[in-house]
CSV table of N, CA and C and ligand atoms in Angstrom, one decimal:
chain,number,residue,atom,x,y,z
R,1,UNK,N,132.5,94.7,77.0
R,1,UNK,CA,133.4,95.0,78.3
R,1,UNK,C,134.1,94.0,78.6
R,2,UNK,N,135.3,94.1,79.1
R,2,UNK,CA,136.0,93.2,79.8
R,2,UNK,C,135.9,92.6,81.1
R,3,UNK,N,135.2,91.4,81.0
R,3,UNK,CA,134.9,90.8,82.4
R,3,UNK,C,135.9,90.6,83.3
R,4,UNK,N,137.0,90.6,82.8
R,4,UNK,CA,138.3,90.4,83.6
R,4,UNK,C,138.6,91.5,84.6
R,5,UNK,N,138.0,92.9,84.2
R,5,UNK,CA,138.4,93.9,85.0
R,5,UNK,C,138.3,93.7,86.4
R,6,UNK,N,139.1,93.9,87.3
R,6,UNK,CA,139.1,93.7,88.8
R,6,UNK,C,138.8,95.2,89.5
R,7,UNK,N,137.8,95.2,90.3
R,7,UNK,CA,137.5,96.3,91.0
R,7,UNK,C,138.5,96.6,92.0
R,8,UNK,N,138.8,97.9,92.3
R,8,UNK,CA,139.6,97.9,93.6
R,8,UNK,C,138.6,98.2,94.8
R,9,UNK,N,138.1,97.0,95.2
R,9,UNK,CA,137.2,97.0,96.3
R,9,UNK,C,137.7,97.4,97.7
R,10,UNK,N,136.9,98.2,98.6
R,10,UNK,CA,137.6,98.5,100.0
R,10,UNK,C,136.5,97.5,100.7
R,11,UNK,N,137.3,97.1,101.9
R,11,UNK,CA,136.7,96.5,102.9
R,11,UNK,C,135.4,97.2,103.4
R,12,UNK,N,134.4,96.1,103.6
R,12,UNK,CA,133.2,96.8,104.0
R,12,UNK,C,133.1,96.7,105.6
R,13,UNK,N,132.4,97.7,106.1
R,13,UNK,CA,132.3,97.7,107.4
R,13,UNK,C,130.9,98.1,108.0
R,14,UNK,N,130.0,97.6,108.9
R,14,UNK,CA,128.9,98.2,109.4
R,14,UNK,C,129.2,99.1,110.3
R,15,UNK,N,128.4,100.2,110.4
R,15,UNK,CA,128.8,101.3,111.3
R,15,UNK,C,127.5,102.0,111.9
R,16,UNK,N,127.5,102.1,113.3
R,16,UNK,CA,126.4,102.5,113.9
R,16,UNK,C,126.1,103.9,113.2
R,17,UNK,N,124.8,104.2,112.7
R,17,UNK,CA,124.4,105.2,112.0
R,17,UNK,C,124.6,106.5,112.8
R,18,UNK,N,124.6,106.5,114.1
R,18,UNK,CA,124.7,108.0,114.7
R,18,UNK,C,126.3,108.4,114.8
R,19,UNK,N,127.1,107.4,114.8
R,19,UNK,CA,128.5,107.8,114.7
R,19,UNK,C,128.6,108.4,113.3
R,20,UNK,N,127.9,108.3,112.5
R,20,UNK,CA,127.8,109.1,111.1
R,20,UNK,C,127.4,110.4,111.1
R,21,UNK,N,126.4,110.6,111.9
R,21,UNK,CA,125.9,112.2,112.0
R,21,UNK,C,124.5,111.8,111.9
R,22,UNK,N,123.9,110.6,111.7
R,22,UNK,CA,122.4,110.3,111.5
R,22,UNK,C,121.9,110.6,112.8
R,23,UNK,N,120.6,111.4,112.9
R,23,UNK,CA,120.1,111.9,114.2
R,23,UNK,C,119.1,110.7,114.7
R,24,UNK,N,119.5,109.5,114.9
R,24,UNK,CA,118.8,108.4,115.2
R,24,UNK,C,119.1,108.0,117.0
R,25,UNK,N,119.8,108.7,117.4
R,25,UNK,CA,119.8,108.6,118.9
R,25,UNK,C,118.5,108.7,119.8
R,26,UNK,N,118.5,108.2,120.8
R,26,UNK,CA,117.1,108.1,121.8
R,26,UNK,C,116.7,109.5,121.7
R,27,UNK,N,117.5,110.5,121.9
R,27,UNK,CA,117.2,112.1,122.0
R,27,UNK,C,116.9,112.7,120.8
R,28,UNK,N,117.1,112.2,119.6
R,28,UNK,CA,117.1,112.7,118.5
R,28,UNK,C,118.2,113.6,118.0
R,29,UNK,N,119.4,113.1,118.8
R,29,UNK,CA,120.7,113.6,118.3
R,29,UNK,C,121.5,112.5,117.7
R,30,UNK,N,122.9,112.9,117.4
R,30,UNK,CA,123.9,111.9,117.0
R,30,UNK,C,125.4,111.8,117.9
R,31,UNK,N,126.0,111.1,117.4
R,31,UNK,CA,127.3,111.1,117.9
R,31,UNK,C,128.4,111.2,117.3
R,32,UNK,N,128.3,111.9,116.1
R,32,UNK,CA,129.2,112.3,115.2
R,32,UNK,C,130.4,112.8,115.7
R,33,UNK,N,131.8,112.4,114.9
R,33,UNK,CA,132.9,113.1,115.4
R,33,UNK,C,133.8,113.0,114.0
R,34,UNK,N,134.6,114.1,113.9
R,34,UNK,CA,135.6,114.0,112.5
R,34,UNK,C,136.7,112.7,112.9
R,35,UNK,N,136.8,112.3,113.7
R,35,UNK,CA,137.8,111.2,114.1
R,35,UNK,C,137.2,110.1,113.5
R,36,UNK,N,135.9,109.8,113.3
R,36,UNK,CA,135.3,108.6,113.1
R,36,UNK,C,135.3,108.8,111.3
R,37,UNK,N,135.0,109.9,110.7
R,37,UNK,CA,135.1,110.1,109.4
R,37,UNK,C,136.6,109.7,108.9
R,38,UNK,N,137.7,110.1,109.8
R,38,UNK,CA,139.0,109.8,109.3
R,38,UNK,C,139.4,108.2,109.4
R,39,UNK,N,138.8,107.4,110.4
R,39,UNK,CA,139.0,106.3,110.7
R,39,UNK,C,138.4,105.2,109.5
R,40,UNK,N,137.2,105.8,109.0
R,40,UNK,CA,136.4,105.1,108.1
R,40,UNK,C,136.9,105.3,106.5
R,41,UNK,N,138.0,106.3,106.4
R,41,UNK,CA,138.2,106.5,104.9
R,41,UNK,C,138.4,105.5,104.0
R,42,UNK,N,139.0,104.5,104.7
R,42,UNK,CA,139.4,103.2,103.7
R,42,UNK,C,138.2,102.1,103.6
R,43,UNK,N,137.3,102.5,104.2
R,43,UNK,CA,136.3,101.6,104.4
R,43,UNK,C,135.0,101.8,103.2
R,44,UNK,N,134.3,100.8,103.0
R,44,UNK,CA,133.0,101.0,102.2
R,44,UNK,C,131.8,100.7,103.6
R,45,UNK,N,131.0,101.9,103.8
R,45,UNK,CA,130.5,102.1,104.8
R,45,UNK,C,129.0,101.4,104.8
R,46,UNK,N,128.4,100.7,105.6
R,46,UNK,CA,127.0,100.2,105.4
R,46,UNK,C,126.3,100.7,107.0
R,47,UNK,N,125.7,101.8,107.0
R,47,UNK,CA,125.0,102.3,108.2
R,47,UNK,C,124.0,101.5,108.8
R,48,UNK,N,124.1,101.1,110.1
R,48,UNK,CA,123.0,100.5,111.0
R,48,UNK,C,122.4,101.3,112.1
R,49,UNK,N,121.4,101.2,112.3
R,49,UNK,CA,120.7,101.4,113.6
R,49,UNK,C,119.9,100.3,114.2
R,50,UNK,N,120.3,99.7,115.2
R,50,UNK,CA,119.6,98.5,115.4
R,50,UNK,C,118.4,98.8,116.1
R,51,UNK,N,118.1,100.1,116.9
R,51,UNK,CA,116.9,100.5,117.6
R,51,UNK,C,115.9,100.8,116.6
R,52,UNK,N,116.4,101.6,115.7
R,52,UNK,CA,115.4,101.9,114.5
R,52,UNK,C,115.0,100.7,113.8
R,53,UNK,N,115.9,99.7,113.5
R,53,UNK,CA,115.7,98.7,112.6
R,53,UNK,C,114.9,97.4,113.3
R,54,UNK,N,114.7,97.6,114.7
R,54,UNK,CA,113.9,96.9,115.6
R,54,UNK,C,112.6,97.4,115.6
R,55,UNK,N,112.2,98.5,114.9
R,55,UNK,CA,110.9,98.9,115.2
R,55,UNK,C,110.7,100.1,116.2
R,56,UNK,N,111.7,100.8,116.8
R,56,UNK,CA,111.5,101.8,117.7
R,56,UNK,C,111.7,103.1,117.2
R,57,UNK,N,110.9,104.2,117.6
R,57,UNK,CA,110.7,105.5,116.9
R,57,UNK,C,112.1,106.4,117.5
R,58,UNK,N,112.2,107.7,116.8
R,58,UNK,CA,113.2,108.6,117.4
R,58,UNK,C,112.4,109.8,117.5
R,59,UNK,N,112.5,110.6,118.5
R,59,UNK,CA,113.2,110.1,119.9
R,59,UNK,C,112.4,109.1,120.5
R,60,UNK,N,112.9,108.5,121.3
R,60,UNK,CA,112.5,107.5,122.2
R,60,UNK,C,113.0,107.3,123.7
R,61,UNK,N,112.2,106.8,124.5
R,61,UNK,CA,112.6,106.7,126.1
R,61,UNK,C,113.8,105.9,126.2
R,62,UNK,N,115.0,106.4,126.8
R,62,UNK,CA,116.0,105.4,126.7
R,62,UNK,C,115.9,104.0,127.4
R,63,UNK,N,116.9,103.0,127.0
R,63,UNK,CA,116.5,101.9,127.7
R,63,UNK,C,118.1,101.3,128.0
R,64,UNK,N,117.9,100.4,128.9
R,64,UNK,CA,119.4,99.6,129.4
R,64,UNK,C,119.0,98.3,129.5
R,65,UNK,N,120.1,97.4,129.4
R,65,UNK,CA,120.3,95.9,129.5
R,65,UNK,C,120.2,95.8,131.1
R,66,UNK,N,119.1,94.9,131.4
R,66,UNK,CA,118.9,94.3,132.8
R,66,UNK,C,118.7,92.6,132.6
R,67,UNK,N,120.0,92.3,132.9
R,67,UNK,CA,120.1,90.5,132.8
R,67,UNK,C,119.8,90.1,131.1
R,68,UNK,N,118.9,89.2,130.7
R,68,UNK,CA,118.6,88.9,129.7
R,68,UNK,C,117.7,90.0,128.9
R,69,UNK,N,117.1,90.9,129.5
R,69,UNK,CA,116.1,91.7,129.0
R,69,UNK,C,116.7,93.2,128.5
R,70,UNK,N,115.9,94.0,128.1
R,70,UNK,CA,116.2,95.4,127.6
R,70,UNK,C,114.9,96.2,128.2
R,71,UNK,N,115.2,97.0,129.3
R,71,UNK,CA,113.9,97.7,129.9
R,71,UNK,C,114.2,99.3,129.6
R,72,UNK,N,113.1,99.8,129.3
R,72,UNK,CA,113.0,101.3,129.1
R,72,UNK,C,112.8,102.0,130.5
R,73,UNK,N,113.3,103.3,130.5
R,73,UNK,CA,113.1,104.0,131.7
R,73,UNK,C,111.9,104.2,132.2
R,74,UNK,N,110.7,103.9,131.5
R,74,UNK,CA,109.5,104.0,132.0
R,74,UNK,C,109.1,102.8,132.1
R,75,UNK,N,109.9,101.6,132.1
R,75,UNK,CA,109.4,100.1,132.6
R,75,UNK,C,109.1,99.3,131.7
R,76,UNK,N,109.1,99.7,130.5
R,76,UNK,CA,108.6,99.0,129.2
R,76,UNK,C,109.8,98.0,128.6
R,77,UNK,N,109.0,96.6,128.7
R,77,UNK,CA,110.2,95.5,128.1
R,77,UNK,C,110.2,95.9,126.6
R,78,UNK,N,111.4,96.0,126.2
R,78,UNK,CA,111.8,96.4,124.8
R,78,UNK,C,112.7,95.3,124.2
R,79,UNK,N,112.7,94.3,124.9
R,79,UNK,CA,113.8,93.2,124.6
R,79,UNK,C,113.4,92.7,123.1
R,80,UNK,N,112.3,92.4,122.7
R,80,UNK,CA,111.7,91.9,121.3
R,80,UNK,C,112.3,92.9,120.3
R,81,UNK,N,112.0,94.4,120.4
R,81,UNK,CA,112.7,95.3,119.5
R,81,UNK,C,114.1,95.4,119.3
R,82,UNK,N,114.9,95.1,120.5
R,82,UNK,CA,116.3,95.1,120.4
R,82,UNK,C,116.7,93.8,119.7
R,83,UNK,N,116.2,92.8,120.0
R,83,UNK,CA,116.5,91.5,119.6
R,83,UNK,C,116.2,91.5,117.8
R,84,UNK,N,115.1,92.1,117.6
R,84,UNK,CA,114.8,92.0,116.1
R,84,UNK,C,115.7,92.9,115.5
R,85,UNK,N,116.1,94.1,115.9
R,85,UNK,CA,117.2,95.2,115.4
R,85,UNK,C,118.4,94.5,115.1
R,86,UNK,N,119.1,93.5,116.1
R,86,UNK,CA,120.2,93.1,116.2
R,86,UNK,C,120.0,91.9,114.9
R,87,UNK,N,119.1,91.2,114.9
R,87,UNK,CA,119.0,90.2,113.9
R,87,UNK,C,118.9,90.8,112.4
R,88,UNK,N,118.1,92.1,112.4
R,88,UNK,CA,118.1,92.8,110.8
R,88,UNK,C,119.6,93.3,110.8
R,89,UNK,N,120.4,93.6,111.6
R,89,UNK,CA,121.7,94.0,111.3
R,89,UNK,C,122.6,92.7,110.8
R,90,UNK,N,122.3,91.6,111.4
R,90,UNK,CA,123.0,90.5,111.3
R,90,UNK,C,122.7,90.0,110.0
R,91,UNK,N,121.7,90.1,109.6
R,91,UNK,CA,120.9,89.8,108.2
R,91,UNK,C,122.0,90.4,107.1
R,92,UNK,N,122.0,92.0,107.1
R,92,UNK,CA,122.7,92.8,106.5
R,92,UNK,C,124.4,92.2,106.4
R,93,UNK,N,124.8,91.9,107.4
R,93,UNK,CA,126.3,91.6,107.6
R,93,UNK,C,126.6,90.4,106.7
R,94,UNK,N,125.3,89.3,106.9
R,94,UNK,CA,125.7,88.1,106.2
R,94,UNK,C,125.4,88.2,104.7
R,95,UNK,N,124.3,89.1,104.2
R,95,UNK,CA,124.1,89.3,103.1
R,95,UNK,C,125.1,90.0,102.1
R,96,UNK,N,125.7,90.8,103.0
R,96,UNK,CA,126.9,91.5,102.0
R,96,UNK,C,128.2,91.0,102.5
R,97,UNK,N,128.4,89.9,103.5
R,97,UNK,CA,129.5,89.1,103.7
R,97,UNK,C,130.5,90.2,104.4
R,98,UNK,N,130.0,90.9,105.3
R,98,UNK,CA,130.7,92.0,106.4
R,98,UNK,C,131.2,91.2,107.5
R,99,UNK,N,132.6,91.5,107.7
R,99,UNK,CA,133.4,90.6,108.9
R,99,UNK,C,133.5,91.6,109.8
R,100,UNK,N,133.2,93.1,109.9
R,100,UNK,CA,133.6,94.1,110.8
R,100,UNK,C,132.6,95.1,111.1
R,101,UNK,N,132.6,95.6,112.3
R,101,UNK,CA,131.6,96.4,112.7
R,101,UNK,C,132.2,97.5,113.5
R,102,UNK,N,132.0,98.8,113.3
R,102,UNK,CA,132.4,99.9,114.3
R,102,UNK,C,131.2,100.3,114.9
R,103,UNK,N,131.2,100.1,116.3
R,103,UNK,CA,129.9,100.5,116.9
R,103,UNK,C,129.9,101.6,118.1
R,104,UNK,N,128.9,102.1,118.6
R,104,UNK,CA,129.0,103.3,119.6
R,104,UNK,C,129.1,102.7,120.8
R,105,UNK,N,130.0,102.9,121.5
R,105,UNK,CA,130.4,102.7,123.0
R,105,UNK,C,129.0,102.7,123.7
R,106,UNK,N,128.9,102.0,124.8
R,106,UNK,CA,128.0,102.2,126.1
R,106,UNK,C,126.7,102.1,125.7
R,107,UNK,N,126.0,101.9,124.6
R,107,UNK,CA,124.8,101.7,124.1
R,107,UNK,C,124.1,100.3,124.5
R,108,UNK,N,122.9,100.1,124.9
R,108,UNK,CA,122.3,98.9,125.1
R,108,UNK,C,122.4,98.0,123.7
R,109,UNK,N,122.3,98.6,122.6
R,109,UNK,CA,122.4,97.9,121.3
R,109,UNK,C,124.0,97.6,120.8
R,110,UNK,N,124.8,98.8,121.0
R,110,UNK,CA,125.9,98.7,120.0
R,110,UNK,C,127.0,98.7,121.1
R,111,UNK,N,126.9,98.9,122.5
R,111,UNK,CA,127.9,99.0,123.3
R,111,UNK,C,129.1,97.9,123.2
R,112,UNK,N,130.2,98.1,123.4
R,112,UNK,CA,131.0,97.1,123.6
R,112,UNK,C,132.1,96.9,124.9
R,113,UNK,N,132.0,96.1,125.8
R,113,UNK,CA,132.9,96.0,127.0
R,113,UNK,C,132.2,96.3,128.1
R,114,UNK,N,131.6,97.6,128.0
R,114,UNK,CA,131.0,98.3,129.1
R,114,UNK,C,129.7,98.9,128.8
R,115,UNK,N,128.5,98.5,129.6
R,115,UNK,CA,127.2,99.5,129.5
R,115,UNK,C,126.7,99.7,130.5
R,116,UNK,N,125.6,100.4,130.5
R,116,UNK,CA,125.1,100.8,131.8
R,116,UNK,C,124.2,99.6,132.5
R,117,UNK,N,124.1,99.8,133.8
R,117,UNK,CA,123.7,98.7,134.8
R,117,UNK,C,122.1,98.2,134.8
R,118,UNK,N,121.4,99.2,134.2
R,118,UNK,CA,120.1,98.8,134.3
R,118,UNK,C,119.1,99.8,135.0
R,119,UNK,N,120.0,100.6,136.2
R,119,UNK,CA,119.3,101.3,137.1
R,119,UNK,C,119.1,102.6,136.4
R,120,UNK,N,119.7,103.2,135.3
R,120,UNK,CA,119.6,104.5,134.7
R,120,UNK,C,120.2,105.3,135.8
R,121,UNK,N,121.4,105.1,136.3
R,121,UNK,CA,122.1,105.8,137.4
R,121,UNK,C,123.6,106.1,136.8
R,122,UNK,N,123.8,106.0,135.6
R,122,UNK,CA,125.2,106.2,135.0
R,122,UNK,C,126.1,105.1,135.3
R,123,UNK,N,126.1,104.3,136.2
R,123,UNK,CA,126.7,103.1,136.5
R,123,UNK,C,127.0,102.1,135.2
R,124,UNK,N,128.4,102.0,135.1
R,124,UNK,CA,128.8,101.1,133.9
R,124,UNK,C,129.1,99.6,134.5
R,125,UNK,N,128.9,98.5,133.8
R,125,UNK,CA,129.1,97.2,134.2
R,125,UNK,C,130.0,96.6,133.1
R,126,UNK,N,130.5,95.7,133.2
R,126,UNK,CA,130.8,94.7,131.9
R,126,UNK,C,129.8,94.2,131.4
R,127,UNK,N,130.0,94.2,129.9
R,127,UNK,CA,129.1,93.9,129.0
R,127,UNK,C,128.9,94.5,127.7
R,128,UNK,N,128.1,94.0,126.9
R,128,UNK,CA,127.9,94.4,125.3
R,128,UNK,C,126.7,94.7,125.3
R,129,UNK,N,126.2,95.7,124.2
R,129,UNK,CA,124.8,95.9,123.8
R,129,UNK,C,124.4,94.6,123.0
R,130,UNK,N,123.2,94.4,122.9
R,130,UNK,CA,122.5,93.3,122.1
R,130,UNK,C,123.0,92.9,120.9
R,131,UNK,N,123.1,93.9,119.9
R,131,UNK,CA,123.8,93.8,118.6
R,131,UNK,C,125.3,93.5,118.7
R,132,UNK,N,126.1,94.1,119.4
R,132,UNK,CA,127.3,93.8,119.3
R,132,UNK,C,127.4,92.5,120.0
R,133,UNK,N,126.9,91.8,121.0
R,133,UNK,CA,126.7,90.4,121.4
R,133,UNK,C,126.5,89.6,120.1
R,134,UNK,N,125.6,89.7,119.6
R,134,UNK,CA,125.3,88.9,118.4
R,134,UNK,C,126.3,88.9,117.3
R,135,UNK,N,126.8,90.0,117.1
R,135,UNK,CA,127.7,90.2,115.9
R,135,UNK,C,129.2,89.2,116.6
R,136,UNK,N,129.4,89.4,117.5
R,136,UNK,CA,130.7,88.6,118.4
R,136,UNK,C,130.4,87.1,118.1
R,137,UNK,N,129.1,86.9,118.5
R,137,UNK,CA,128.7,85.4,118.5
R,137,UNK,C,128.8,84.8,117.1
R,138,UNK,N,128.7,85.7,116.1
R,138,UNK,CA,128.7,85.3,114.7
R,138,UNK,C,130.0,85.6,114.0
R,139,UNK,N,131.0,86.0,114.7
R,139,UNK,CA,132.5,86.0,114.2
R,139,UNK,C,132.8,87.2,113.6
R,140,UNK,N,132.0,88.5,114.0
R,140,UNK,CA,132.1,89.7,113.3
R,140,UNK,C,132.9,90.2,114.1
R,141,UNK,N,134.2,90.9,113.7
R,141,UNK,CA,134.9,91.6,114.6
R,141,UNK,C,134.3,93.0,115.0
R,142,UNK,N,134.2,93.5,116.4
R,142,UNK,CA,133.6,94.6,116.5
R,142,UNK,C,134.5,95.7,117.4
R,143,UNK,N,134.5,96.8,116.7
R,143,UNK,CA,135.6,98.0,117.1
R,143,UNK,C,134.4,98.9,117.9
R,144,UNK,N,134.8,99.3,118.9
R,144,UNK,CA,134.1,100.3,119.7
R,144,UNK,C,134.6,101.8,119.5
R,145,UNK,N,133.6,102.9,119.6
R,145,UNK,CA,134.1,104.1,119.5
R,145,UNK,C,133.1,105.3,120.0
P,1,LIG,FE1,123.5,104.7,117.8
P,1,LIG,FE2,123.4,102.2,118.1
P,1,LIG,FE3,121.9,103.6,119.5
P,1,LIG,FE4,121.3,103.5,117.1
P,1,LIG,S1,121.3,101.9,118.4
P,1,LIG,S2,121.4,105.3,118.1
P,1,LIG,S3,123.4,103.3,116.1
P,1,LIG,S4,124.0,103.5,119.4
């Protein structure tokens, strides 16, 4: 075999698995749309779900960021699981040298620019999800969808 054959490799991208149609959303559903498939057609996709990778079940009680913490609607501090999930996703990004991520908007893990304010009343404030924050701090470009 000729070792000089160069593969036509696509750019890699980490993608919130719920955007791909995986039923990993807190309520057991997903956030799929055809627009996402169209956007991703020229990428090599690495699916991630920080909340599952942090050890949380599906379905699960929804959570929101509150300052430095993440608190579930029934008052449980799930910050540790959110941080674990973010770090597992960063591990994959580093392992496979991925510099870009497409993440689900408004999520306490994946959100970019705007997230819910921690009162579970649908109020949005400026901020990012825990994983989006960690990606940005580590030089990964984040696109929200
Ligand atoms: Fe989707 Fe991210 Fe929430 Fe997982 S953590 S369900 S990938 S928005």
